mmCIF file of C-alpha atoms in Angstrom:
data_model
loop_
_atom_site.group_PDB
_atom_site.id
_atom_site.type_symbol
_atom_site.label_atom_id
_atom_site.label_comp_id
_atom_site.label_asym_id
_atom_site.label_seq_id
_atom_site.Cartn_x
_atom_site.Cartn_y
_atom_site.Cartn_z
ATOM 1 C CA MET A 1 172.818 98.340 51.471
ATOM 2 C CA TYR A 2 174.799 97.661 48.291
ATOM 3 C CA SER A 3 174.488 99.939 45.269
ATOM 4 C CA ILE A 4 177.192 98.628 42.916
ATOM 5 C CA ILE A 5 177.721 95.061 41.654
ATOM 6 C CA VAL A 6 180.932 93.882 40.006
ATOM 7 C CA VAL A 7 180.539 90.793 37.821
ATOM 8 C CA PRO A 8 183.903 88.991 37.378
ATOM 9 C CA PRO A 9 184.965 87.535 34.014
ATOM 10 C CA SER A 10 183.175 84.233 33.315
ATOM 11 C CA CYS A 11 181.013 84.717 36.391
ATOM 12 C CA GLY A 12 178.926 81.572 36.806
ATOM 13 C CA SER A 13 176.703 82.360 39.777
ATOM 14 C CA VAL A 14 175.346 85.130 41.971
ATOM 15 C CA SER A 15 177.699 84.069 44.764
ATOM 16 C CA GLU A 16 180.689 85.113 42.617
ATOM 17 C CA GLN A 17 179.459 88.699 42.252
ATOM 18 C CA LEU A 18 180.966 91.413 44.424
ATOM 19 C CA ARG A 19 178.521 93.894 45.981
ATOM 20 C CA ILE A 20 179.507 97.156 47.617
ATOM 21 C CA GLY A 21 177.708 100.146 49.083
ATOM 22 C CA ALA A 22 178.527 103.859 49.215
ATOM 23 C CA GLY A 23 182.105 104.455 50.339
ATOM 24 C CA GLU A 24 183.200 100.840 49.835
ATOM 25 C CA ARG A 25 185.821 99.850 47.286
ATOM 26 C CA ILE A 26 186.944 96.939 45.137
ATOM 27 C CA GLU A 27 190.576 96.661 44.091
ATOM 28 C CA PHE A 28 191.321 94.704 40.916
ATOM 29 C CA GLY A 29 194.526 93.359 39.437
ATOM 30 C CA ARG A 30 196.668 90.313 38.796
ATOM 31 C CA ALA A 31 197.083 89.431 42.460
ATOM 32 C CA CYS A 32 195.167 90.128 45.646
ATOM 33 C CA THR A 33 197.168 92.218 48.087
ATOM 34 C CA GLY A 34 196.234 89.699 50.764
ATOM 35 C CA GLY A 35 197.601 86.696 48.861
ATOM 36 C CA ALA A 36 197.298 85.094 45.444
ATOM 37 C CA HIS A 37 194.048 83.560 44.245
ATOM 38 C CA SER A 38 193.306 81.885 40.931
ATOM 39 C CA GLY A 39 190.856 84.352 39.416
ATOM 40 C CA GLY A 40 187.473 85.629 40.531
ATOM 41 C CA ALA A 41 186.717 87.337 43.797
ATOM 42 C CA CYS A 42 189.130 87.363 46.723
ATOM 43 C CA PRO A 43 188.116 87.440 50.354
ATOM 44 C CA GLY A 44 187.534 90.885 51.757
ATOM 45 C CA GLY A 45 185.103 93.760 51.537
ATOM 46 C CA GLY A 46 181.873 94.399 53.371
ATOM 47 C CA GLY A 47 181.106 96.831 56.101
ATOM 48 C CA SER A 48 181.538 100.590 56.097
ATOM 49 C CA GLY A 49 184.664 101.544 54.201
ATOM 50 C CA GLY A 50 185.212 97.897 53.275
ATOM 51 C CA ARG A 51 187.469 96.803 50.437
ATOM 52 C CA GLY A 52 186.818 93.833 48.150
ATOM 53 C CA ARG A 53 189.256 92.382 45.658
ATOM 54 C CA LEU A 54 188.910 91.019 42.141
ATOM 55 C CA THR A 55 191.748 88.941 40.694
ATOM 56 C CA ILE A 56 192.267 88.961 36.922
ATOM 57 C CA ALA A 57 194.815 86.193 36.392
ATOM 58 C CA HIS A 58 196.718 87.397 33.328
ATOM 59 C CA ALA A 59 200.415 88.202 33.019
ATOM 60 C CA GLY A 60 199.601 91.448 31.185
ATOM 61 C CA VAL A 61 197.531 92.868 34.050
ATOM 62 C CA PRO A 62 199.332 94.884 36.763
ATOM 63 C CA ARG A 63 199.334 93.401 40.244
ATOM 64 C CA VAL A 64 197.248 96.369 41.372
ATOM 65 C CA ALA A 65 195.530 97.549 38.207
ATOM 66 C CA GLY A 66 192.763 99.774 39.541
ATOM 67 C CA GLU A 67 190.016 100.429 41.994
ATOM 68 C CA ILE A 68 186.229 100.802 41.904
ATOM 69 C CA THR A 69 184.500 102.963 44.495
ATOM 70 C CA ALA A 70 180.740 103.006 45.066
ATOM 71 C CA HIS A 71 179.319 106.506 45.373
ATOM 72 C CA ARG A 72 175.597 106.429 46.090
ATOM 73 C CA THR A 73 173.981 105.230 42.842
ATOM 74 C CA PHE A 74 177.007 105.500 40.550
ATOM 75 C CA TRP A 75 180.670 104.559 40.804
ATOM 76 C CA LEU A 76 184.194 105.872 40.356
ATOM 77 C CA LEU A 77 187.074 104.175 38.541
ATOM 78 C CA SER A 78 190.744 104.682 39.360
ATOM 79 C CA ASN A 79 193.316 103.533 36.793
ATOM 80 C CA LEU A 80 196.420 102.572 38.781
ATOM 81 C CA SER A 81 198.407 101.241 35.819
ATOM 82 C CA GLU A 82 201.473 103.105 34.571
ATOM 83 C CA ASP A 83 200.856 103.120 30.820
ATOM 84 C CA GLN A 84 197.503 101.568 29.832
ATOM 85 C CA THR A 85 194.261 103.426 29.176
ATOM 86 C CA TYR A 86 191.103 101.629 30.342
ATOM 87 C CA VAL A 87 187.836 101.874 28.435
ATOM 88 C CA VAL A 88 184.408 101.721 30.083
ATOM 89 C CA GLU A 89 181.677 100.974 27.544
ATOM 90 C CA ASN A 90 177.902 101.185 27.734
ATOM 91 C CA PRO A 91 176.806 97.776 26.343
ATOM 92 C CA GLU A 92 173.392 99.258 25.523
ATOM 93 C CA GLY A 93 174.679 102.405 23.847
ATOM 94 C CA ALA A 94 175.682 103.320 20.327
ATOM 95 C CA GLY A 95 179.388 103.238 20.995
ATOM 96 C CA GLU A 96 179.170 105.310 24.187
ATOM 97 C CA HIS A 97 182.306 104.933 26.246
ATOM 98 C CA VAL A 98 184.557 106.633 28.778
ATOM 99 C CA LYS A 99 188.363 106.495 28.547
ATOM 100 C CA VAL A 100 190.278 106.513 31.823
ATOM 101 C CA ALA A 101 193.925 107.466 31.373
ATOM 102 C CA PRO A 102 196.817 105.896 33.326
ATOM 103 C CA GLY A 103 197.053 107.379 36.799
ATOM 104 C CA ARG A 104 193.574 108.922 36.696
ATOM 105 C CA VAL A 105 191.759 108.478 39.998
ATOM 106 C CA ASP A 106 188.042 108.612 40.810
ATOM 107 C CA ALA A 107 186.768 109.044 37.240
ATOM 108 C CA PRO A 108 182.944 109.055 37.444
ATOM 109 C CA VAL A 109 181.135 106.468 35.311
ATOM 110 C CA PRO A 110 177.580 107.484 34.302
ATOM 111 C CA PHE A 111 176.276 104.211 32.844
ATOM 112 C CA GLU A 112 173.784 101.972 34.633
ATOM 113 C CA MET A 113 175.439 98.948 33.020
ATOM 114 C CA SER A 114 179.110 99.108 32.142
ATOM 115 C CA ARG A 115 181.830 96.923 30.680
ATOM 116 C CA VAL A 116 185.384 97.684 31.805
ATOM 117 C CA THR A 117 188.006 96.627 29.231
ATOM 118 C CA LEU A 118 191.707 96.330 30.028
ATOM 119 C CA PRO A 119 194.381 95.882 27.344
ATOM 120 C CA ALA A 120 196.734 93.115 28.477
ATOM 121 C CA ALA A 121 199.712 91.940 26.405
ATOM 122 C CA GLY A 122 197.747 91.712 23.153
ATOM 123 C CA ASP A 123 194.478 90.598 24.764
ATOM 124 C CA LEU A 124 191.430 92.602 25.753
ATOM 125 C CA LEU A 125 190.046 91.522 29.128
ATOM 126 C CA SER A 126 186.729 92.735 30.479
ATOM 127 C CA PHE A 127 184.367 92.560 33.435
ATOM 128 C CA ASP A 128 180.976 94.141 34.064
ATOM 129 C CA VAL A 129 179.867 96.681 36.637
ATOM 130 C CA TRP A 130 176.181 97.225 37.365
ATOM 131 C CA ALA A 131 174.594 100.185 39.129
ATOM 132 C CA PRO A 132 170.991 98.919 39.426
ATOM 133 C CA ARG A 133 169.757 101.113 42.263
ATOM 134 C CA HIS A 134 169.146 104.334 40.367
ATOM 135 C CA ALA A 135 166.893 106.678 42.328
ATOM 136 C CA PHE A 136 163.990 108.696 40.907
ATOM 137 C CA ARG A 137 161.471 111.042 42.449
ATOM 138 C CA SER A 138 158.219 112.565 41.289
ATOM 139 C CA VAL A 139 158.477 115.981 39.645
ATOM 140 C CA ALA A 140 155.110 117.039 41.114
ATOM 141 C CA ARG A 141 155.710 117.852 44.763
ATOM 142 C CA HIS A 142 152.373 119.572 45.454
ATOM 143 C CA GLY A 143 154.083 122.085 47.727
ATOM 144 C CA LEU A 144 155.434 119.381 50.055
ATOM 145 C CA GLU A 145 158.867 119.805 51.571
ATOM 146 C CA GLY A 146 161.446 117.160 52.247
ATOM 147 C CA ALA A 147 162.662 114.164 50.286
ATOM 148 C CA GLY A 148 160.380 112.436 47.805
ATOM 149 C CA THR A 149 159.242 108.852 48.204
ATOM 150 C CA VAL A 150 161.626 106.371 46.616
ATOM 151 C CA PRO A 151 159.772 104.215 44.056
ATOM 152 C CA ALA A 152 159.597 100.492 44.706
ATOM 153 C CA PHE A 153 160.920 99.610 41.245
ATOM 154 C CA ALA A 154 163.054 102.066 39.245
ATOM 155 C CA LEU A 155 162.898 100.983 35.600
ATOM 156 C CA ASP A 156 164.191 102.979 32.632
ATOM 157 C CA ARG A 157 161.899 102.337 29.670
ATOM 158 C CA THR A 158 164.607 103.392 27.207
ATOM 159 C CA LYS A 159 166.924 100.532 28.212
ATOM 160 C CA ARG A 160 167.134 97.179 26.484
ATOM 161 C CA TYR A 161 166.435 95.327 29.711
ATOM 162 C CA PHE A 162 162.969 96.907 29.649
ATOM 163 C CA ALA A 163 162.415 95.657 26.077
ATOM 164 C CA VAL A 164 163.394 92.157 27.249
ATOM 165 C CA LEU A 165 160.885 92.423 30.108
ATOM 166 C CA ALA A 166 158.182 93.653 27.717
ATOM 167 C CA ALA A 167 158.848 90.762 25.311
ATOM 168 C CA LEU A 168 158.683 88.342 28.223
ATOM 169 C CA CYS A 169 155.241 89.652 29.239
ATOM 170 C CA GLU A 170 153.828 90.359 25.765
ATOM 171 C CA ARG A 171 151.595 87.295 25.326
ATOM 172 C CA ARG A 172 149.946 87.738 28.707
ATOM 173 C CA LEU A 173 149.495 91.478 28.149
ATOM 174 C CA ARG A 174 147.775 90.775 24.837
ATOM 175 C CA GLY A 175 144.989 88.770 26.459
ATOM 176 C CA GLU A 176 146.528 85.340 26.999
ATOM 177 C CA PRO A 177 146.940 85.210 30.794
ATOM 178 C CA ARG A 178 147.868 81.514 30.811
ATOM 179 C CA ALA A 179 150.170 81.626 27.803
ATOM 180 C CA PRO A 180 153.560 79.954 28.353
ATOM 181 C CA LEU A 181 156.490 82.319 28.569
ATOM 182 C CA PRO A 182 158.575 82.596 25.389
ATOM 183 C CA ALA A 183 161.802 80.652 25.184
ATOM 184 C CA VAL A 184 165.025 82.600 24.873
ATOM 185 C CA GLU A 185 165.160 81.876 21.122
ATOM 186 C CA GLU A 186 161.647 83.328 20.757
ATOM 187 C CA LEU A 187 162.655 86.400 22.739
ATOM 188 C CA VAL A 188 165.597 86.897 20.380
ATOM 189 C CA ASP A 189 163.300 86.716 17.329
ATOM 190 C CA ARG A 190 160.795 89.136 18.885
ATOM 191 C CA LEU A 191 163.459 91.680 19.850
ATOM 192 C CA ARG A 192 165.373 91.627 16.565
ATOM 193 C CA PRO A 193 163.240 94.269 14.705
ATOM 194 C CA SER A 194 164.133 96.918 17.288
ATOM 195 C CA TRP A 195 167.492 95.417 18.307
ATOM 196 C CA PRO A 196 169.201 93.975 15.181
ATOM 197 C CA LYS A 197 172.298 92.701 17.027
ATOM 198 C CA VAL A 198 170.395 90.885 19.777
ATOM 199 C CA SER A 199 171.750 87.450 20.716
ATOM 200 C CA ARG A 200 170.935 84.632 23.126
ATOM 201 C CA SER A 201 173.756 85.676 25.432
ATOM 202 C CA ALA A 202 172.512 89.283 25.450
ATOM 203 C CA VAL A 203 169.007 88.139 26.430
ATOM 204 C CA TYR A 204 170.372 85.891 29.205
ATOM 205 C CA TRP A 205 172.516 88.793 30.414
ATOM 206 C CA ASN A 206 169.523 91.151 30.585
ATOM 207 C CA ILE A 207 167.372 88.554 32.371
ATOM 208 C CA ASP A 208 170.118 88.187 34.993
ATOM 209 C CA TYR A 209 170.354 91.951 35.320
ATOM 210 C CA LEU A 210 166.579 92.336 35.713
ATOM 211 C CA ALA A 211 166.583 89.714 38.460
ATOM 212 C CA VAL A 212 169.148 91.789 40.348
ATOM 213 C CA LYS A 213 167.494 95.134 39.640
ATOM 214 C CA LEU A 214 164.058 93.939 40.738
ATOM 215 C CA ARG A 215 165.636 92.239 43.764
ATOM 216 C CA LEU A 216 164.417 88.751 43.080
ATOM 217 C CA ARG A 217 165.848 86.027 45.239
ATOM 218 C CA PRO A 218 168.264 83.828 43.262
ATOM 219 C CA GLY A 219 167.083 80.344 42.440
ATOM 220 C CA PRO A 220 168.610 77.265 44.084
ATOM 221 C CA ALA A 221 172.264 76.869 43.190
ATOM 222 C CA THR A 222 171.759 73.151 42.583
ATOM 223 C CA ALA A 223 169.123 73.584 39.873
ATOM 224 C CA GLU A 224 169.978 72.866 36.255
ATOM 225 C CA PRO A 225 170.903 76.047 34.285
ATOM 226 C CA GLY A 226 167.771 75.838 32.109
ATOM 227 C CA THR A 227 165.570 75.394 35.153
ATOM 228 C CA ARG A 228 167.132 78.398 36.864
ATOM 229 C CA THR A 229 166.559 80.566 33.784
ATOM 230 C CA HIS A 230 162.935 79.458 33.411
ATOM 231 C CA GLY A 231 162.240 80.093 37.085
ATOM 232 C CA LYS A 232 163.826 83.521 36.800
ATOM 233 C CA LYS A 233 161.690 84.373 33.752
ATOM 234 C CA GLU A 234 158.528 83.243 35.511
ATOM 235 C CA SER A 235 159.356 85.294 38.605
ATOM 236 C CA LEU A 236 160.131 88.379 36.508
ATOM 237 C CA ALA A 237 156.923 88.141 34.484
ATOM 238 C CA SER A 238 154.804 87.495 37.572
ATOM 239 C CA LEU A 239 156.264 90.495 39.405
ATOM 240 C CA ALA A 240 156.039 92.810 36.383
ATOM 241 C CA LEU A 241 152.404 91.942 35.652
ATOM 242 C CA ARG A 242 151.276 91.967 39.273
ATOM 243 C CA PHE A 243 152.577 95.482 39.889
ATOM 244 C CA ASP A 244 151.969 96.892 36.364
ATOM 245 C CA LEU A 245 155.656 97.447 35.749
ATOM 246 C CA VAL A 246 154.885 96.721 32.082
ATOM 247 C CA ARG A 247 151.562 97.655 30.476
ATOM 248 C CA GLU A 248 150.172 96.948 27.037
ATOM 249 C CA ASP A 249 151.044 100.485 25.960
ATOM 250 C CA ASP A 250 154.683 99.732 26.717
ATOM 251 C CA LEU A 251 154.794 97.033 24.041
ATOM 252 C CA VAL A 252 155.516 99.812 21.544
ATOM 253 C CA VAL A 253 159.203 99.344 22.440
ATOM 254 C CA LEU A 254 159.054 96.008 20.583
ATOM 255 C CA GLY A 255 157.767 97.409 17.307
ATOM 256 C CA PRO A 256 154.797 95.952 15.372
ATOM 257 C CA ALA A 257 153.055 92.949 16.891
ATOM 258 C CA PRO A 258 153.862 89.595 15.271
ATOM 259 C CA SER A 259 151.427 88.321 12.661
ATOM 260 C CA GLY A 260 148.429 86.634 14.283
ATOM 261 C CA ALA A 261 149.039 88.113 17.727
ATOM 262 C CA LYS A 262 146.084 89.481 19.657
ATOM 263 C CA ARG A 263 145.932 93.265 20.053
#
């Protein structure tokens, strides 16, 4: 079972993502150790102790630049360069980041969603790493021993992906069960009061992340991009409303209701 997902630069489909489970690793750098490939994921990985490879085709990136290791529900970053510090940012944070010095191995990264940035001959190159399988357990054990039951859907209501999900479901939660889902532009407008720097690309990114986190099956690869996004939104809203992953009380994360909206 995978716990960490690496999203290569300019990743265009789910099939290009690299998924690894506890103990498995992904090496990244300018060239795959098993042969050169022109960017993206290289063959390899999978299985216990498996190793995947991510090629970043840039002359300023070392041949073997670093390594990502999955460790349960978080991951470790090794910086194998000789003189470049890597920065791991929390895209949802207020400037939160971790610096990994040259030669540092197995630095723990605490963010659920991360962006790894590599300085490369005047350019800044980045790729994303997701850790969507965070585990939670009930505080109230009622005297029972043993491990708690793992929840079906682990959502953090403080994250922006939850605000995107709430905005997606808002009309139906406010008493319009057959209301059409908002377009991405409408989601951007609705989220802006609580998220001033929101953009179309950020909303698309969070929709993709939610689809992975809630374990939705990807849409057909042959569908038009707009069709895939709409189908993903519909599946997310249907799942969230069916299992009460978002309730009307949760709409507080969006700020005041728009003028004319039902309460």
